[in-house]
């Protein structure tokens, strides 16, 4: 209040019809000019300002949408990566399990084959031993028979004196003569 | 070819022997000579040796048979050696004996023994074989030490074997 009194006191009240209100014409001109200025601003400036605000709003909305899209995309990528990581882990586990199964199968097959080969070799060896034993036995029996036959022939030859030879001939004659 | 040659020689030998009325003697001599030829390697080698001249081989056979065989036999054997066909002697002898026997309505009976048989034994064997086979036989005796003992007789297709060799073979088979 003291400051306003000082300002009003500084004006010269004699130079104006009123210390507070301007003259009518000044009000008219000023009012018209103000209306013109405001009209011009409303007509020209407001659309530009509105347009600028709308463009800014759209830009901000677009940035928000882009950010949301980028986030969704990032989320999808993250999900894909997590899934891929899961797939890699399961694939690694599957490959390891398959390798273990193949190794076990190879081991079992190898054991089976070796067992069969050992059995086959044993069977062949047994058969060869039996065949050798039989062959040696046969050869031994044949040699014994040959020696026995030779000894028998020699013994018979030495036992066949002239009298026995004559008896054999007479025996033949008697036998043949009596055969009919 | 061999059979034709054998038949030709048999026919010729038989006619020559018949002409000399010595069929029995010649066929018997030729038979014994053939058996000696079969069993004696040295004789066979000498008579078939192409390196020896034919005259030399004929000399050998003539010396071998001299005084032991009929003259006709000696000449026929010498002829056979001279023509280089002595290897056919066993076949010729068998065929000649067969033909001579056939002429006399006899069946050839080949008897193999380890020892020589007396005339009486030969006659008894011939009688026994005639009785056993029902055929009159022309007996041909071969001394064959490989029979060891006993007798084996072959009359046509029939074989009567009572030899020690066969019995030993049976023992060997059983062994």
Coordinates of C-alpha atoms in Angstrom, one line a residue:
Chain A
X1 CA 0.0 0.0 0.0
X2 CA 2.8 2.5 0.8
X3 CA 4.5 1.6 -2.5
X4 CA 1.3 2.3 -4.5
X5 CA 0.8 5.6 -2.7
X6 CA 4.3 6.6 -3.6
X7 CA 3.8 5.7 -7.4
X8 CA 0.5 7.6 -7.5
X9 CA 2.0 10.5 -5.8
X10 CA 4.9 10.6 -8.3
X11 CA 2.4 11.2 -11.2
X12 CA 1.3 14.6 -12.0
X13 CA -2.4 14.8 -11.3
X14 CA -2.7 17.9 -13.2
X15 CA -1.7 16.5 -16.6
X16 CA -4.6 13.9 -16.7
X17 CA -8.3 14.0 -16.2
X18 CA -8.0 11.2 -14.0
X19 CA -5.1 9.8 -12.2
X20 CA -6.2 6.2 -12.8
X21 CA -8.3 5.9 -16.0
X22 CA -7.2 7.0 -19.5
X23 CA -9.2 9.1 -21.9
X24 CA -12.1 7.5 -23.7
X25 CA -10.6 7.7 -27.1
X26 CA -7.4 6.2 -25.8
X27 CA -9.5 3.4 -24.4
X28 CA -11.3 2.9 -27.7
X29 CA -8.2 3.0 -29.8
X30 CA -6.4 0.9 -27.3
X31 CA -9.3 -1.5 -27.1
X32 CA -9.7 -1.8 -30.8
X33 CA -6.0 -2.2 -31.2
X34 CA -5.9 -4.8 -28.5
X35 CA -8.9 -6.7 -30.1
X36 CA -7.1 -6.5 -33.4
X37 CA -3.9 -7.8 -32.0
X38 CA -5.7 -10.6 -30.0
X39 CA -7.8 -11.4 -33.1
X40 CA -4.7 -11.6 -35.2
X41 CA -2.9 -13.7 -32.6
X42 CA -6.0 -16.0 -32.4
X43 CA -6.2 -16.2 -36.1
X44 CA -2.6 -16.7 -37.0
X45 CA -0.7 -17.6 -33.9
X46 CA -3.1 -19.9 -32.2
X47 CA -3.2 -22.5 -35.1
X48 CA 0.5 -22.4 -35.4
X49 CA 0.9 -22.9 -31.7
X50 CA -1.8 -25.6 -31.7
X51 CA -0.2 -27.3 -34.6
X52 CA 3.1 -27.1 -32.9
X53 CA 1.7 -28.6 -29.7
X54 CA -0.1 -31.3 -31.7
X55 CA 3.1 -32.1 -33.5
X56 CA 5.0 -32.2 -30.3
X57 CA 2.3 -34.4 -28.8
X58 CA 2.4 -36.7 -31.7
X59 CA 6.1 -36.8 -31.7
X60 CA 6.1 -37.6 -28.0
X61 CA 3.4 -40.3 -28.5
X62 CA 5.3 -41.7 -31.4
X63 CA 8.4 -41.9 -29.2
X64 CA 6.4 -43.5 -26.5
X65 CA 5.0 -46.0 -29.0
X66 CA 8.4 -46.6 -30.4
X67 CA 9.8 -47.1 -27.0
X68 CA 7.0 -49.6 -26.2
X69 CA 7.6 -51.4 -29.5
X70 CA 11.3 -51.5 -28.8
X71 CA 10.7 -52.8 -25.3
X72 CA 8.3 -55.5 -26.7
X73 CA 10.9 -56.4 -29.3
X74 CA 13.6 -56.5 -26.6
X75 CA 11.4 -58.6 -24.4
X76 CA 10.8 -61.0 -27.4
X77 CA 14.5 -61.1 -28.1
X78 CA 15.2 -61.8 -24.5
X79 CA 12.5 -64.6 -24.5
X80 CA 14.0 -66.0 -27.7
X81 CA 17.5 -65.9 -26.2
X82 CA 16.2 -67.6 -23.0
X83 CA 14.5 -70.2 -25.1
X84 CA 17.6 -70.7 -27.2
X85 CA 19.6 -71.1 -24.1
X86 CA 17.2 -73.7 -22.9
X87 CA 17.2 -75.5 -26.2
X88 CA 21.0 -75.5 -26.2
X89 CA 21.1 -77.0 -22.7
X90 CA 18.5 -79.7 -23.6
X91 CA 20.3 -80.4 -26.9
X92 CA 23.6 -80.8 -25.1
X93 CA 21.9 -83.1 -22.6
X94 CA 20.4 -85.1 -25.5
X95 CA 23.7 -85.4 -27.3
X96 CA 25.5 -86.4 -24.1
X97 CA 22.8 -89.0 -23.4
X98 CA 22.9 -90.3 -27.0
X99 CA 26.7 -90.5 -26.8
X100 CA 26.5 -92.4 -23.5
X101 CA 23.9 -94.8 -25.0
X102 CA 26.1 -95.4 -28.1
X103 CA 29.2 -96.0 -26.0
X104 CA 27.2 -98.4 -23.8
X105 CA 25.9 -100.2 -26.9
X106 CA 29.4 -100.4 -28.5
X107 CA 30.8 -101.8 -25.3
X108 CA 28.1 -104.4 -25.0
X109 CA 28.5 -105.3 -28.6
X110 CA 32.2 -105.6 -28.2
X111 CA 31.8 -107.8 -25.2
X112 CA 29.3 -110.0 -27.0
X113 CA 31.6 -110.3 -30.1
X114 CA 34.7 -111.1 -28.0
X115 CA 32.7 -113.7 -26.0
X116 CA 31.5 -115.3 -29.2
X117 CA 35.0 -115.3 -30.7
X118 CA 36.5 -116.8 -27.6
X119 CA 33.8 -119.5 -27.6
X120 CA 34.4 -120.2 -31.3
X121 CA 38.2 -120.4 -30.8
X122 CA 37.7 -122.7 -27.9
X123 CA 35.3 -124.9 -29.9
X124 CA 37.7 -125.1 -32.8
X125 CA 40.6 -125.9 -30.6
X126 CA 38.6 -128.6 -28.9
X127 CA 37.6 -130.0 -32.3
X128 CA 41.1 -129.9 -33.6
X129 CA 42.4 -131.6 -30.4
X130 CA 39.7 -134.3 -30.8
X131 CA 40.5 -134.8 -34.5
X132 CA 44.2 -135.0 -33.8
X133 CA 43.6 -137.5 -31.1
X134 CA 41.4 -139.6 -33.3
X135 CA 43.9 -139.3 -36.3
X136 CA 46.8 -140.3 -34.1
X137 CA 44.8 -143.2 -32.7
X138 CA 43.8 -144.3 -36.2
X139 CA 47.4 -144.1 -37.4
X140 CA 48.6 -146.0 -34.3
X141 CA 46.0 -148.7 -34.8
X142 CA 46.8 -149.0 -38.5
X143 CA 50.5 -149.3 -37.7
X144 CA 49.8 -151.9 -35.1
X145 CA 47.6 -153.8 -37.5
X146 CA 50.2 -153.6 -40.2
X147 CA 52.9 -154.9 -37.9
X148 CA 50.6 -157.6 -36.6
X149 CA 49.7 -158.6 -40.1
X150 CA 53.3 -158.7 -41.2
X151 CA 54.3 -160.7 -38.1
X152 CA 51.4 -163.1 -38.7
X153 CA 52.4 -163.5 -42.4
X154 CA 56.0 -164.2 -41.4
X155 CA 54.9 -166.6 -38.7
X156 CA 52.6 -168.5 -41.1
X157 CA 55.2 -168.6 -43.9
X158 CA 57.7 -170.1 -41.5
X159 CA 55.2 -172.6 -40.2
X160 CA 54.2 -173.8 -43.7
X161 CA 56.6 -176.7 -44.3
X162 CA 56.2 -179.1 -47.2
X163 CA 53.9 -181.5 -45.3
X164 CA 51.6 -178.6 -44.4
X165 CA 51.6 -177.4 -48.0
X166 CA 50.7 -180.8 -49.2
X167 CA 47.9 -181.0 -46.6
X168 CA 46.5 -177.7 -47.8
X169 CA 46.4 -178.9 -51.4
X170 CA 44.8 -182.2 -50.3
X171 CA 42.3 -180.2 -48.2
X172 CA 41.4 -178.1 -51.2
X173 CA 40.9 -181.2 -53.4
X174 CA 38.7 -182.8 -50.7
X175 CA 36.7 -179.7 -50.2
X176 CA 36.1 -179.0 -53.9
X177 CA 35.4 -182.6 -54.7
X178 CA 32.8 -182.7 -51.9
X179 CA 31.2 -179.4 -52.9
X180 CA 28.7 -181.1 -55.3
Chain B
X1 CA 44.1 -152.9 -82.5
X2 CA 45.7 -155.0 -79.8
X3 CA 42.9 -157.5 -79.8
X4 CA 43.1 -157.9 -83.6
X5 CA 46.8 -158.6 -83.4
X6 CA 46.3 -161.1 -80.5
X7 CA 43.6 -162.9 -82.5
X8 CA 45.8 -163.0 -85.6
X9 CA 48.7 -164.5 -83.6
X10 CA 46.4 -167.0 -81.9
X11 CA 44.9 -168.1 -85.1
X12 CA 48.4 -168.5 -86.7
X13 CA 49.8 -170.3 -83.6
X14 CA 46.9 -172.7 -83.4
X15 CA 47.0 -173.6 -87.1
X16 CA 50.8 -174.2 -86.9
X17 CA 50.4 -176.3 -83.8
X18 CA 47.5 -178.2 -85.4
X19 CA 49.6 -178.8 -88.5
X20 CA 52.3 -180.3 -86.3
X21 CA 49.7 -182.2 -84.2
X22 CA 51.1 -180.5 -81.2
X23 CA 48.3 -178.3 -80.0
X24 CA 48.3 -179.6 -76.4
X25 CA 52.0 -179.3 -76.0
X26 CA 52.3 -175.9 -77.7
X27 CA 49.4 -174.3 -75.8
X28 CA 50.8 -175.7 -72.5
X29 CA 54.3 -174.5 -73.3
X30 CA 53.1 -171.0 -74.4
X31 CA 50.9 -170.8 -71.2
X32 CA 53.9 -171.6 -68.9
X33 CA 56.2 -169.3 -70.8
X34 CA 53.6 -166.5 -70.5
X35 CA 53.4 -167.0 -66.7
X36 CA 57.2 -166.9 -66.4
X37 CA 57.2 -163.8 -68.6
X38 CA 54.7 -162.1 -66.2
X39 CA 56.5 -163.1 -63.0
X40 CA 60.1 -162.7 -64.0
X41 CA 61.1 -159.0 -64.3
X42 CA 64.6 -159.8 -65.7
X43 CA 63.1 -162.0 -68.5
X44 CA 60.5 -159.4 -69.3
X45 CA 63.1 -156.6 -69.5
X46 CA 65.4 -158.6 -71.7
X47 CA 62.7 -159.7 -74.2
X48 CA 61.2 -156.3 -74.5
X49 CA 64.4 -154.3 -74.5
X50 CA 64.3 -152.4 -77.8
X51 CA 68.0 -151.6 -77.3
X52 CA 68.9 -155.2 -77.9
X53 CA 69.0 -156.6 -81.4
X54 CA 66.1 -158.8 -82.3
X55 CA 68.5 -161.7 -83.1
X56 CA 69.9 -161.4 -79.6
X57 CA 66.5 -161.5 -78.0
X58 CA 65.4 -164.5 -80.1
X59 CA 68.6 -166.2 -79.0
X60 CA 67.6 -165.7 -75.4
X61 CA 64.2 -167.2 -75.8
X62 CA 65.5 -170.1 -77.8
X63 CA 68.1 -170.9 -75.2
X64 CA 65.5 -170.6 -72.5
X65 CA 63.1 -173.1 -74.1
X66 CA 65.7 -175.4 -75.6
X67 CA 65.0 -179.0 -74.3
X68 CA 62.1 -177.8 -72.2
X69 CA 59.4 -177.0 -74.8
X70 CA 58.2 -178.4 -78.1
X71 CA 60.2 -177.3 -81.2
X72 CA 57.1 -175.6 -82.6
X73 CA 56.8 -173.6 -79.4
X74 CA 60.4 -172.5 -79.6
X75 CA 59.9 -171.3 -83.2
X76 CA 56.6 -169.5 -82.5
X77 CA 58.1 -167.8 -79.4
X78 CA 61.1 -166.8 -81.3
X79 CA 58.9 -165.4 -84.1
X80 CA 56.9 -163.4 -81.5
X81 CA 60.1 -161.9 -80.1
X82 CA 61.5 -161.2 -83.5
X83 CA 58.4 -159.2 -84.5
X84 CA 58.6 -157.1 -81.3
X85 CA 55.2 -158.2 -80.1
X86 CA 56.4 -160.2 -77.1
X87 CA 54.6 -157.9 -74.7
X88 CA 51.3 -159.5 -76.0
X89 CA 52.5 -162.9 -74.9
X90 CA 50.2 -163.3 -71.8
X91 CA 47.1 -162.3 -73.8
X92 CA 48.1 -164.6 -76.7
X93 CA 48.8 -167.5 -74.3
X94 CA 45.4 -167.1 -72.6
X95 CA 43.5 -166.8 -75.8
X96 CA 45.4 -169.8 -77.3
X97 CA 44.7 -172.0 -74.3
X98 CA 41.0 -170.9 -74.4
X99 CA 40.8 -171.7 -78.1
X100 CA 42.6 -175.1 -77.7
X101 CA 40.3 -176.0 -74.8
X102 CA 37.2 -174.9 -76.8
X103 CA 38.3 -177.2 -79.6
X104 CA 38.3 -180.1 -77.2
X105 CA 35.1 -179.0 -75.5
X106 CA 37.0 -178.2 -72.3
X107 CA 36.8 -175.2 -69.9
X108 CA 40.1 -173.6 -68.9
X109 CA 40.8 -174.1 -65.2
X110 CA 43.7 -172.0 -64.0
X111 CA 45.1 -173.2 -60.6
X112 CA 47.6 -171.3 -58.6
X113 CA 49.6 -172.9 -55.8
X114 CA 52.6 -172.0 -53.7
X115 CA 54.3 -175.3 -54.5
X116 CA 54.6 -177.5 -57.7
X117 CA 51.9 -180.1 -58.0
X118 CA 52.5 -183.7 -58.9
X119 CA 50.7 -185.2 -61.8
X120 CA 48.5 -187.2 -59.5
X121 CA 47.5 -184.0 -57.6
X122 CA 46.8 -182.2 -60.8
X123 CA 44.6 -185.1 -62.0
X124 CA 42.8 -185.1 -58.6
X125 CA 42.2 -181.3 -58.8
X126 CA 41.0 -181.6 -62.4
X127 CA 38.5 -184.3 -61.3
X128 CA 37.4 -182.3 -58.3
X129 CA 36.8 -179.2 -60.4
X130 CA 35.0 -181.2 -63.0
X131 CA 32.8 -182.6 -60.3
X132 CA 32.3 -179.2 -58.7
X133 CA 31.6 -177.2 -61.8
X134 CA 30.0 -179.8 -64.0
X135 CA 32.5 -179.0 -66.8
X136 CA 35.4 -180.9 -68.2
X137 CA 38.4 -178.8 -67.5
X138 CA 41.8 -178.1 -69.1
X139 CA 43.9 -177.6 -66.1
X140 CA 46.7 -175.0 -66.1
X141 CA 48.8 -174.9 -63.0
X142 CA 50.7 -171.8 -62.1
X143 CA 53.2 -171.9 -59.2
X144 CA 52.7 -168.6 -57.5
X145 CA 54.6 -168.0 -54.2
X146 CA 52.4 -165.1 -53.4
X147 CA 49.5 -167.4 -52.5
X148 CA 51.7 -168.6 -49.6
X149 CA 49.8 -171.9 -49.2
X150 CA 46.7 -173.7 -50.5
X151 CA 45.0 -173.4 -53.9
X152 CA 43.0 -170.9 -55.9
X153 CA 41.2 -172.2 -58.9
X154 CA 39.5 -170.1 -61.6
X155 CA 37.1 -171.8 -64.0
X156 CA 35.5 -169.3 -66.3
X157 CA 33.9 -166.7 -64.1
X158 CA 34.0 -168.9 -61.0
X159 CA 36.8 -168.5 -58.4
X160 CA 37.4 -171.1 -55.7
X161 CA 39.8 -169.6 -53.3
X162 CA 41.3 -171.6 -50.4
X163 CA 44.6 -170.0 -50.0
X164 CA 46.5 -168.9 -47.0
X165 CA 47.0 -165.5 -48.6
X166 CA 43.3 -164.9 -48.7
X167 CA 42.9 -166.0 -45.1
X168 CA 45.7 -163.7 -44.0
X169 CA 44.0 -160.8 -46.0
X170 CA 40.8 -161.5 -44.0
X171 CA 42.8 -161.4 -40.8
X172 CA 44.4 -158.1 -41.9
X173 CA 41.0 -156.7 -42.7
X174 CA 39.7 -157.6 -39.2
X175 CA 42.8 -156.1 -37.6

